[in-house]
Short mmCIF file of C-alpha atoms in Angstrom, two decimals:
data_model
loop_
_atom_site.label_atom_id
_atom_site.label_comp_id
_atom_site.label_asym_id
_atom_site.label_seq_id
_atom_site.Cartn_x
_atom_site.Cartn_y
_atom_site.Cartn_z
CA UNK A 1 -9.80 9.86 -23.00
CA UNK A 2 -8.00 7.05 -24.85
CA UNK A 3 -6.55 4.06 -22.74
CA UNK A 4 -2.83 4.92 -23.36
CA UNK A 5 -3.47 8.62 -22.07
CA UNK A 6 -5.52 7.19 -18.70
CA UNK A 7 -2.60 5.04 -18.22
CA UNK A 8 0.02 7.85 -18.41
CA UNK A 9 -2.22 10.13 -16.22
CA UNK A 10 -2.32 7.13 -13.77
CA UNK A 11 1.66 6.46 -14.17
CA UNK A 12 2.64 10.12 -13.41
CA UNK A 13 0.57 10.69 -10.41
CA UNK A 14 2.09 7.49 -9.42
CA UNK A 15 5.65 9.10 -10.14
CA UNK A 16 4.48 12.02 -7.97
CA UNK A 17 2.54 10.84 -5.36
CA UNK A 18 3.86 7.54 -4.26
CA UNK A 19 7.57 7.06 -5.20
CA UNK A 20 7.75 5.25 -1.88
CA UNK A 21 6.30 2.27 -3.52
CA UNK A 22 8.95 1.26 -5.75
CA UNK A 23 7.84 -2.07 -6.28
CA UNK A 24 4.42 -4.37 -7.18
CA UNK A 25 5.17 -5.91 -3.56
CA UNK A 26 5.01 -2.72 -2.25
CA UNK A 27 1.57 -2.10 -3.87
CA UNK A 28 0.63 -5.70 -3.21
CA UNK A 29 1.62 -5.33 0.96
CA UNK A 30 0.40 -1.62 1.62
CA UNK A 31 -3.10 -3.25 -0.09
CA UNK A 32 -3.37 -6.41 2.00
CA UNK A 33 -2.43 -4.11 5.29
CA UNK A 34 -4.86 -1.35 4.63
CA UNK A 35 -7.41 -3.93 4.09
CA UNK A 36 -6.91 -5.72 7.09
CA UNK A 37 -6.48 -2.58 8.81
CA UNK A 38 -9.76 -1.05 7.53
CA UNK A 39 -11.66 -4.21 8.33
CA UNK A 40 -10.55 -4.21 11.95
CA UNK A 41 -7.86 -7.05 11.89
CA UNK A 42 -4.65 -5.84 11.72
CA UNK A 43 -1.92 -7.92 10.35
CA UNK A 44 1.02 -9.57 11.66
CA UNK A 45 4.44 -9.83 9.84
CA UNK A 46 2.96 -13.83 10.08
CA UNK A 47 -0.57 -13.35 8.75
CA UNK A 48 1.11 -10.88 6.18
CA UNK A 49 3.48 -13.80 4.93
CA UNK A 50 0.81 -16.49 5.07
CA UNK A 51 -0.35 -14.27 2.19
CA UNK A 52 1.88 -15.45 -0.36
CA UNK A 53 2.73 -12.55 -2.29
CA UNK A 54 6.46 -13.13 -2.04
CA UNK A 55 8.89 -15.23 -0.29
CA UNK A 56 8.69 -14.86 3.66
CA UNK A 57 12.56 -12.75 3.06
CA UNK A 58 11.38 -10.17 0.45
CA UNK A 59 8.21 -9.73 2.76
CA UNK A 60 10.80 -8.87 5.48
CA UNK A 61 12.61 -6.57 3.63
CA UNK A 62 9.98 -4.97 1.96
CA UNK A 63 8.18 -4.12 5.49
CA UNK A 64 11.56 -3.01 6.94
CA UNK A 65 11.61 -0.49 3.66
CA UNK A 66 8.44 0.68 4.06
CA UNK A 67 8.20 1.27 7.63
CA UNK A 68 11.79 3.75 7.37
CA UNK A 69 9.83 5.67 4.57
CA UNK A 70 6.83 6.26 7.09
CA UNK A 71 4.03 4.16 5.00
CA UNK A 72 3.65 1.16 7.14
CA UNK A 73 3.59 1.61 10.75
CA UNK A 74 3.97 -1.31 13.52
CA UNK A 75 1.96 -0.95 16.76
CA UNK A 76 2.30 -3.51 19.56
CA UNK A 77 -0.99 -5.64 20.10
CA UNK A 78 -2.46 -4.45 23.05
CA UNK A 79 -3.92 -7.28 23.89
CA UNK A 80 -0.91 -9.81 23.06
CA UNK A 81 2.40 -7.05 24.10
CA UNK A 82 4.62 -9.62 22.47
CA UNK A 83 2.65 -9.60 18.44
CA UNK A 84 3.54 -6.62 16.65
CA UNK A 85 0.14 -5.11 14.34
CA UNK A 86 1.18 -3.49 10.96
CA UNK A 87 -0.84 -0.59 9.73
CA UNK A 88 -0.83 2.28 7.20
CA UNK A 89 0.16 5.24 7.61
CA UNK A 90 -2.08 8.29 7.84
CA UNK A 91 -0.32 10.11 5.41
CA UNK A 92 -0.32 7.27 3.27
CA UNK A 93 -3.60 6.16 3.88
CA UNK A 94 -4.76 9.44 2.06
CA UNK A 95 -2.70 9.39 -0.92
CA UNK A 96 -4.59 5.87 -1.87
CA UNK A 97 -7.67 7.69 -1.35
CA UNK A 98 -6.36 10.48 -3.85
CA UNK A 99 -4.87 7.25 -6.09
CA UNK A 100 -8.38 5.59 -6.09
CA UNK A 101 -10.50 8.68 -6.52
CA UNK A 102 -8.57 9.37 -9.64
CA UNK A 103 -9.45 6.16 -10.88
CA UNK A 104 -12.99 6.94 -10.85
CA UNK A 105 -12.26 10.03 -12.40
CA UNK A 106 -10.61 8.75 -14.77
CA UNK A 107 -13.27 6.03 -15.68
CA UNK A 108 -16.24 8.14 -15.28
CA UNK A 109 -14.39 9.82 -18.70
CA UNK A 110 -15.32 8.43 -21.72
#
């Protein structure tokens, strides 16, 4: 499979899968809170801006976005009631599998 043709296999299940992420910030936050998430440390709106991957505002919005569309959730800490924890969504959680298990795929083709 040529590059250009694993590209526009990647692009359209993109399209189709995951139109909720409209945006490389998007991408970029649903990354840094699944990781965080899958690695037992949840992130904060705080810990999530101390990222840098936009300015503290767009980070705002973005989250605020996301969480109406259902692919980030935010949980209270139970340990701190007054720090919200962001998360993933389920639903969302297994579309990235389905994204990343086509990128295997798609390099295990030669």
């Amino acid at each position: 499979m040529t590059a250009f043709k694993k590209l526009k296999t990647i692009r359209m299940f993109e399209k189709q899968h995951l139109p909720h992420l409209r945006t490389h910030e998007d991408f970029d936050i649903v990354i840094e809170v699944g990781f965080h998430q899958e690695n037992g440390t949840p992130l904060t709106l705080k810990g999530l801006v101390l990222l840098n991957i936009t300015s503290p505002a767009t980070v705002q919005r973005r989250i605020c976005a996301l969480v109406e569309r259902g692919v980030i959730t935010r949980t209270r800490c139970p340990s701190d009631r007054r720090s919200v924890e962001l998360g993933v969504s389920t639903q969302t959680r297994e579309l990235i599998e389905r994204y990343v298990h086509m990128f295997s795929t798609i390099n295990e083709i030669r």
